[in-house]
Coordinates of C-alpha atoms in Angstrom, one line a residue:
M1 CA -30.7 113.8 29.7
A2 CA -33.9 114.1 31.5
T3 CA -35.2 115.6 34.8
T4 CA -37.4 113.7 36.9
S5 CA -34.1 112.4 38.0
F6 CA -35.1 110.2 35.2
G7 CA -33.2 111.8 32.6
F8 CA -31.0 111.1 29.9
V9 CA -28.3 111.4 32.0
T10 CA -30.3 109.3 34.1
I11 CA -29.0 105.9 34.6
V12 CA -30.1 102.4 34.8
I13 CA -31.8 100.3 37.4
C14 CA -34.3 97.9 38.6
F15 CA -34.5 95.4 35.9
I16 CA -37.4 93.7 34.4
S17 CA -36.7 90.2 33.2
L18 CA -39.3 90.5 30.5
S19 CA -40.9 93.8 29.5
P20 CA -44.4 94.1 30.8
F21 CA -45.1 95.5 27.3
P22 CA -43.9 92.8 24.8
L23 CA -42.6 93.9 21.5
L24 CA -45.4 94.3 19.1
G25 CA -43.4 92.6 16.4
A26 CA -40.0 92.1 14.8
A27 CA -39.5 92.1 11.1
A28 CA -36.4 90.0 11.6
S29 CA -35.5 88.2 14.8
P30 CA -31.8 89.0 15.6
D31 CA -31.3 85.8 17.5
P32 CA -28.6 84.9 18.6
G33 CA -27.9 88.6 18.7
F34 CA -26.5 91.6 16.9
S35 CA -23.8 94.2 17.6
L36 CA -23.1 97.8 16.8
N37 CA -20.2 100.2 16.9
L38 CA -20.1 102.7 19.8
I39 CA -18.2 105.8 18.7
H40 CA -16.7 107.8 21.5
R41 CA -17.2 111.6 21.0
D42 CA -13.5 112.2 21.4
S43 CA -12.3 109.4 19.1
P44 CA -10.6 110.5 15.8
L45 CA -13.4 108.4 14.2
S46 CA -16.1 110.7 15.7
P47 CA -17.5 113.6 13.6
L48 CA -17.1 115.7 16.8
Y49 CA -13.3 115.1 17.0
N50 CA -11.3 118.3 17.2
P51 CA -7.7 117.7 16.2
N52 CA -6.7 121.1 17.7
H53 CA -7.7 119.9 21.2
T54 CA -5.0 118.5 23.5
D55 CA -5.5 115.3 25.5
F56 CA -6.0 117.6 28.5
D57 CA -8.7 119.6 26.7
R58 CA -10.6 116.5 26.0
L59 CA -10.1 115.3 29.6
R60 CA -11.3 118.7 31.0
N61 CA -14.4 118.6 28.7
A62 CA -15.2 115.0 29.8
F63 CA -14.8 116.1 33.4
S64 CA -17.3 118.9 32.9
R65 CA -19.7 116.6 31.2
S66 CA -19.4 114.2 34.2
I67 CA -20.2 117.0 36.6
S68 CA -23.2 118.0 34.6
R69 CA -24.4 114.5 34.2
V70 CA -24.1 113.5 37.8
N71 CA -26.2 116.6 38.6
V72 CA -29.0 114.9 36.7
F73 CA -28.9 111.8 38.8
K74 CA -29.3 113.6 42.0
T75 CA -29.8 117.3 42.5
K76 CA -26.7 118.9 44.2
A77 CA -24.8 115.6 44.0
V78 CA -21.6 117.6 43.6
D79 CA -20.8 121.2 43.8
I80 CA -20.8 122.4 40.2
N81 CA -20.8 126.1 40.8
S82 CA -17.2 126.6 39.8
F83 CA -17.7 124.6 36.6
Q84 CA -21.1 125.8 35.4
N85 CA -19.9 128.5 33.0
D86 CA -17.5 126.1 31.3
L87 CA -19.8 123.2 30.7
V88 CA -19.7 122.0 27.1
P89 CA -22.9 120.6 25.6
N90 CA -23.7 117.5 27.5
G91 CA -24.3 115.4 24.5
G92 CA -23.3 112.0 25.9
E93 CA -20.1 110.1 25.5
Y94 CA -21.0 107.4 22.9
F95 CA -22.9 107.6 19.6
M96 CA -24.3 104.9 17.4
K97 CA -26.0 104.9 14.0
M98 CA -29.4 103.5 13.2
S99 CA -32.2 104.2 10.6
I100 CA -35.9 104.7 11.1
G101 CA -39.0 104.8 9.0
T102 CA -40.1 103.7 5.5
P103 CA -38.1 104.7 3.5
L104 CA -35.1 104.6 5.8
V105 CA -33.7 107.8 7.3
E106 CA -30.3 107.5 9.0
V107 CA -29.9 109.1 12.4
I108 CA -27.0 109.3 14.8
V109 CA -28.2 109.0 18.4
I110 CA -26.6 109.1 21.8
A111 CA -26.4 105.6 23.3
D112 CA -27.5 106.1 26.9
T113 CA -27.8 103.5 29.7
G114 CA -29.2 106.3 31.8
S115 CA -32.4 106.9 29.7
D116 CA -35.5 104.9 28.9
L117 CA -37.3 106.7 26.2
T118 CA -35.7 106.6 22.7
W119 CA -36.5 109.8 20.8
V120 CA -35.4 111.8 17.7
Q121 CA -36.1 115.3 16.5
C122 CA -39.1 115.3 14.1
L123 CA -40.8 117.7 11.7
P124 CA -42.6 120.0 12.2
C125 CA -40.3 121.1 15.0
D126 CA -40.5 124.4 16.9
P127 CA -38.2 124.9 18.7
C128 CA -35.5 122.5 17.8
Y129 CA -31.8 122.5 18.6
R130 CA -29.5 122.8 15.5
Q131 CA -29.0 119.4 13.8
K132 CA -26.6 118.8 11.0
S133 CA -28.5 116.0 9.3
P134 CA -32.1 116.3 8.0
L135 CA -34.8 116.0 10.6
F136 CA -37.1 112.9 10.5
D137 CA -40.4 113.7 8.8
P138 CA -43.1 111.2 10.0
S139 CA -45.5 112.3 7.3
R140 CA -43.1 110.8 4.7
S141 CA -42.9 107.4 6.5
S142 CA -45.5 104.7 5.7
S143 CA -44.7 102.8 8.9
Y144 CA -45.2 105.7 11.4
R145 CA -48.1 105.3 13.8
H146 CA -49.2 107.5 16.7
M147 CA -49.7 106.0 20.1
L148 CA -53.1 106.8 21.6
C149 CA -53.8 108.0 25.1
G150 CA -54.6 105.2 27.5
S151 CA -52.4 102.8 25.7
R152 CA -50.0 100.6 27.7
F153 CA -46.9 102.5 26.6
C154 CA -48.5 105.9 27.1
N155 CA -49.4 104.8 30.7
A156 CA -45.7 103.7 31.2
L157 CA -44.8 107.4 31.2
D158 CA -44.9 109.1 34.6
V159 CA -48.0 111.1 35.1
S160 CA -46.0 114.3 35.0
E161 CA -44.4 113.3 31.7
Q162 CA -47.6 112.6 29.7
A163 CA -50.5 114.5 28.3
C164 CA -53.3 113.9 25.9
A165 CA -54.2 115.9 22.8
M166 CA -57.9 116.5 23.3
D167 CA -58.7 116.8 19.6
T168 CA -56.7 113.7 18.4
N169 CA -56.3 111.5 21.5
I170 CA -52.6 111.3 20.6
C171 CA -50.3 110.5 23.6
E172 CA -47.9 113.4 24.2
Y173 CA -44.7 113.2 26.2
H174 CA -42.8 115.9 28.1
Y175 CA -39.2 115.2 29.3
S176 CA -37.0 117.7 31.0
Y177 CA -33.4 116.9 32.1
G178 CA -31.4 118.0 35.1
D179 CA -29.3 120.3 32.9
K180 CA -32.4 122.1 31.7
S181 CA -32.4 120.3 28.4
Y182 CA -35.8 119.1 27.3
T183 CA -37.8 117.2 24.6
N184 CA -41.5 117.3 24.0
G185 CA -43.5 115.6 21.3
N186 CA -45.7 112.6 20.4
L187 CA -45.3 109.0 21.5
A188 CA -45.4 106.8 18.4
T189 CA -44.2 103.5 16.8
E190 CA -41.9 103.2 13.9
K191 CA -39.6 100.7 12.2
F192 CA -36.0 100.8 13.4
T193 CA -33.2 99.3 11.3
I194 CA -29.9 98.6 12.9
G195 CA -26.8 98.1 10.8
S196 CA -25.2 95.2 12.6
T197 CA -21.4 95.0 12.6
S198 CA -21.5 91.2 12.1
S199 CA -24.2 90.5 9.5
R200 CA -27.1 91.9 7.5
P201 CA -29.0 94.8 9.0
V202 CA -31.6 94.0 11.7
H203 CA -35.1 95.3 11.2
L204 CA -37.1 95.9 14.3
S205 CA -40.7 97.0 14.2
P206 CA -42.6 98.5 15.7
I207 CA -40.5 100.3 18.3
V208 CA -42.2 102.8 20.6
F209 CA -40.3 106.1 20.5
G210 CA -40.7 109.8 21.1
C211 CA -41.1 112.0 18.0
G212 CA -39.7 115.2 19.4
T213 CA -41.3 118.4 18.0
G214 CA -40.0 120.7 20.7
N215 CA -36.4 120.1 21.9
G216 CA -33.7 122.3 23.3
G217 CA -30.7 122.5 25.7
T218 CA -27.2 121.1 25.6
F219 CA -27.6 118.6 22.8
D220 CA -24.8 118.2 20.1
E221 CA -25.8 119.2 16.6
L222 CA -24.4 115.9 15.4
G223 CA -27.0 113.9 17.2
S224 CA -30.6 113.4 16.3
G225 CA -31.7 112.2 19.7
I226 CA -31.2 109.5 22.2
V227 CA -31.6 105.7 22.2
G228 CA -32.6 104.7 25.7
L229 CA -30.8 101.6 27.1
G230 CA -32.0 101.9 30.7
G231 CA -34.0 99.4 32.7
G232 CA -37.5 101.0 32.4
A233 CA -40.4 99.7 30.4
L234 CA -40.0 102.2 27.6
S235 CA -36.3 101.5 26.9
L236 CA -35.1 99.7 23.8
V237 CA -33.6 97.0 25.9
S238 CA -37.0 96.3 27.6
Q239 CA -39.0 96.5 24.4
L240 CA -36.7 93.9 22.8
S241 CA -36.6 91.7 25.9
S242 CA -38.4 88.8 24.3
I243 CA -35.9 88.8 21.4
I244 CA -32.6 89.6 23.2
K245 CA -33.6 87.6 26.4
G246 CA -32.8 90.6 28.5
K247 CA -29.1 90.4 27.7
F248 CA -26.6 93.0 26.3
S249 CA -23.0 93.8 26.8
Y250 CA -20.4 96.3 25.8
C251 CA -16.6 96.6 25.6
L252 CA -15.2 100.1 25.9
V253 CA -11.9 100.7 24.2
P254 CA -9.4 102.9 26.2
L255 CA -9.2 106.4 24.9
S256 CA -5.6 106.0 23.9
E257 CA -6.5 103.2 21.6
Q258 CA -9.5 104.7 19.8
S259 CA -7.8 106.1 16.7
N260 CA -8.4 102.9 14.7
V261 CA -11.0 100.9 16.5
T262 CA -14.4 101.5 18.0
S263 CA -16.1 100.2 21.1
K264 CA -18.8 97.6 20.6
I265 CA -22.2 96.9 22.1
K266 CA -24.0 93.5 21.6
F267 CA -27.5 92.5 22.2
G268 CA -29.0 89.0 22.7
T269 CA -27.6 85.6 23.7
D270 CA -24.4 86.3 21.8
S271 CA -23.6 89.0 24.3
V272 CA -23.4 86.5 27.3
I273 CA -20.0 86.5 28.9
S274 CA -18.4 83.5 30.6
G275 CA -15.1 82.2 31.6
P276 CA -12.8 81.8 34.7
Q277 CA -12.2 85.5 35.0
V278 CA -15.8 86.6 34.9
V279 CA -17.3 88.0 38.2
S280 CA -21.0 88.9 38.6
T281 CA -22.9 91.1 41.1
P282 CA -26.6 91.3 41.6
L283 CA -28.6 94.2 40.2
V284 CA -30.7 96.0 42.9
S285 CA -34.3 97.1 42.3
K286 CA -34.7 100.7 43.2
Q287 CA -36.6 103.7 41.8
P288 CA -36.4 105.2 39.3
D289 CA -36.1 101.9 37.5
T290 CA -34.1 103.5 34.7
Y291 CA -30.8 103.0 36.4
Y292 CA -28.6 100.0 36.9
Y293 CA -27.9 99.9 40.7
V294 CA -25.3 97.6 42.3
T295 CA -23.9 97.4 45.8
L296 CA -20.4 98.6 46.5
E297 CA -19.1 97.0 49.7
A298 CA -15.5 98.2 49.7
I299 CA -12.5 99.5 47.8
S300 CA -9.0 98.2 48.2
V301 CA -5.8 100.1 47.5
G302 CA -3.2 97.4 47.4
N303 CA -3.8 95.3 50.5
K304 CA -5.6 98.0 52.3
R305 CA -9.4 97.4 52.2
L306 CA -11.8 100.3 53.0
P307 CA -15.4 99.5 53.7
Y308 CA -17.9 101.7 51.7
T309 CA -20.5 102.7 54.4
N310 CA -21.9 105.8 52.7
G311 CA -21.6 107.7 55.9
L312 CA -24.1 105.4 57.6
L313 CA -23.7 105.7 61.4
N314 CA -24.2 102.0 62.0
G315 CA -21.4 101.1 59.6
D316 CA -23.7 99.0 57.4
V317 CA -23.5 99.0 53.6
E318 CA -26.5 100.4 51.8
E319 CA -27.8 98.2 49.0
G320 CA -27.8 99.7 45.6
N321 CA -25.5 102.5 46.6
V322 CA -23.8 102.9 43.2
I323 CA -25.1 103.3 39.6
I324 CA -23.1 101.7 36.7
D325 CA -23.1 104.3 33.9
S326 CA -21.5 104.2 30.6
G327 CA -22.3 107.9 30.0
T328 CA -20.3 109.3 32.9
T329 CA -16.5 109.5 32.5
L330 CA -15.4 109.7 36.1
T331 CA -16.3 107.7 39.1
F332 CA -18.1 109.4 42.0
L333 CA -17.8 108.2 45.6
D334 CA -19.3 109.3 48.9
S335 CA -17.4 112.3 50.2
E336 CA -16.7 110.9 53.7
F337 CA -15.4 107.7 52.2
F338 CA -13.3 109.5 49.6
T339 CA -11.5 111.4 52.3
E340 CA -10.2 108.1 53.7
L341 CA -9.4 106.8 50.2
E342 CA -7.5 110.0 49.5
R343 CA -5.4 109.5 52.7
V344 CA -4.5 105.8 51.8
L345 CA -3.6 106.8 48.2
E346 CA -1.2 109.4 49.5
E347 CA 0.4 106.8 51.8
T348 CA 0.7 104.2 49.1
V349 CA 1.9 106.1 46.0
K350 CA 5.6 106.9 46.3
A351 CA 5.5 110.3 44.6
E352 CA 4.9 113.9 45.5
R353 CA 1.3 114.7 46.2
V354 CA 0.3 118.0 44.5
S355 CA -2.7 120.0 43.7
D356 CA -4.0 119.9 40.2
P357 CA -3.0 123.3 38.9
R358 CA -6.2 123.5 36.8
G359 CA -8.4 122.6 39.8
L360 CA -10.1 119.7 38.3
F361 CA -8.9 116.7 40.3
S362 CA -8.7 116.1 44.0
V363 CA -5.7 113.7 44.0
C364 CA -2.7 114.2 41.8
F365 CA 1.0 113.1 42.0
R366 CA 4.0 114.6 40.3
S367 CA 7.2 112.7 39.4
A368 CA 9.9 113.2 36.7
G369 CA 10.1 109.4 36.2
D370 CA 7.6 106.6 36.2
I371 CA 5.2 106.3 39.1
D372 CA 4.5 102.9 40.6
L373 CA 0.7 103.0 40.8
P374 CA -1.3 100.5 42.9
V375 CA -4.0 98.1 41.7
I376 CA -7.3 99.3 43.0
A377 CA -10.0 96.6 43.6
V378 CA -13.6 97.6 43.6
H379 CA -15.6 95.1 45.8
F380 CA -19.2 94.8 44.7
T381 CA -21.4 92.1 46.3
D382 CA -20.0 88.7 45.1
A383 CA -17.7 90.4 42.6
D384 CA -14.1 91.8 43.1
V385 CA -13.2 93.9 40.1
K386 CA -9.5 94.7 39.9
L387 CA -8.9 98.1 38.2
Q388 CA -5.6 98.8 36.4
P389 CA -3.9 102.2 36.4
L390 CA -5.6 103.0 33.0
N391 CA -8.9 102.8 34.8
T392 CA -8.0 104.9 37.7
F393 CA -5.4 107.5 36.7
V394 CA -5.0 109.9 33.8
K395 CA -2.0 111.8 32.6
A396 CA -3.0 115.4 33.1
D397 CA 0.4 116.8 32.2
E398 CA 3.9 115.4 31.2
D399 CA 4.8 114.8 34.8
L400 CA 1.4 114.8 36.4
L401 CA -0.9 111.9 37.1
C402 CA -4.4 112.4 38.6
F403 CA -6.9 110.0 40.2
T404 CA -10.1 109.6 38.1
M405 CA -12.4 109.1 41.1
I406 CA -13.8 112.2 42.9
S407 CA -16.1 112.9 45.8
S408 CA -19.9 113.2 45.7
N409 CA -22.5 114.1 48.3
Q410 CA -25.1 111.7 46.9
I411 CA -25.3 108.4 45.1
G412 CA -22.1 106.9 43.7
I413 CA -21.5 106.4 40.0
F414 CA -19.1 103.8 38.5
G415 CA -18.0 105.7 35.3
N416 CA -16.8 104.6 31.9
L417 CA -13.1 105.1 32.6
A418 CA -13.3 102.4 35.3
Q419 CA -15.1 100.1 32.8
M420 CA -12.6 100.4 29.9
D421 CA -11.0 97.1 28.8
F422 CA -13.7 95.1 30.6
L423 CA -16.4 93.2 28.9
V424 CA -19.5 94.4 30.9
G425 CA -22.5 92.2 30.5
Y426 CA -26.1 92.8 31.7
D427 CA -28.5 89.9 32.2
L428 CA -31.9 91.4 33.1
E429 CA -33.5 87.9 33.5
K430 CA -30.9 86.8 36.1
R431 CA -30.7 90.4 37.3
T432 CA -26.9 90.5 37.3
V433 CA -24.1 92.5 35.8
S434 CA -20.8 90.8 35.0
F435 CA -17.2 91.9 34.4
E436 CA -14.4 90.2 32.5
P437 CA -11.0 91.8 31.9
T438 CA -10.7 92.0 28.1
D439 CA -8.6 93.7 25.5
C440 CA -11.5 95.6 23.9
T441 CA -9.4 96.5 20.8
K442 CA -9.7 92.8 19.9
H443 CA -13.2 92.1 21.1

């Protein structure tokens, strides 16, 4: 959710094995790690769950959020004109709970691998978007401390994103996101407490965060702000790098299974994934260093392999041509490549190719019976990830299946539907991301 193409819907990238700004201290070292629940916004376990919505309603809203989010990554990445009036608040796909301050104040924040700065709404706040829970009041916390201008973390902000209060020398931040949302406030440090799913709560202090006193846009009233899990120096992952050793992983439960179980995210050495089915691909260093870039070399439909050249005239594959993003539902691919992929899908799937009557998806098939769908393999550098139909097709109607990858005119995004039922592990010291097929309901 931020502009500078660095936004909250701004995804992850060039990784730093150890943060250049080590954590100032930790009240309790969470070694070998800690884990938290990730609550999908459309799960029956989510406070945002609307029982009156159909599966297609949820799908359509997720589609709209994906279009809005990809627009943050790259201006005009896709044509959103026909969807703009229908965009729902782009509040992110996954939430998690944590507490801040002394005494503790519980907040619900968007878990975003596409953002660096963690921030929450703070008092006094003018203007602020509507928030159901009480706003955090730093004046009531004994552990709250302002960051001063010229400090290392203040200087980690882009020049256009920082300012200095002349009378107090307090470091101020100014973030604007591609969807016109924004947050402004003071950079500060505070104690964060994370209620681990596996053991006692983990106390982390001090964590650098944004105390937002002016916020607006398409944020959900459920959320108090964002926890940045990107690759930049200000992200929670980077600040905790000396504790978690640059390692975290998540396992996203398929939407059809989320009525009784939540997805999980783990931090630390306990999050390392290994085994005979694990494949790993290098992370590519690019700017902005918020995003996690990998190189997509090809996609196979059955035995038909299609090289992913991004429209490059020499036929080469561009390094770091795709962002892995847990906050985008769909997968976005280069438009020229997608035309060829579309053709091969039509040849392979033995069902009637039809237009989506609601105009959301490019490739749909209709059949009164079961449709034999192909396994689609995504070939990253050194890692072949075989996607099952649950990763690549959705049921848009009783007899209608639609492909969950769509075309984009800019950078590709590997979305969360494609990642479901995979254990996805990030190692920022080795600079790799790994995939292991997993039943995430049991993880």
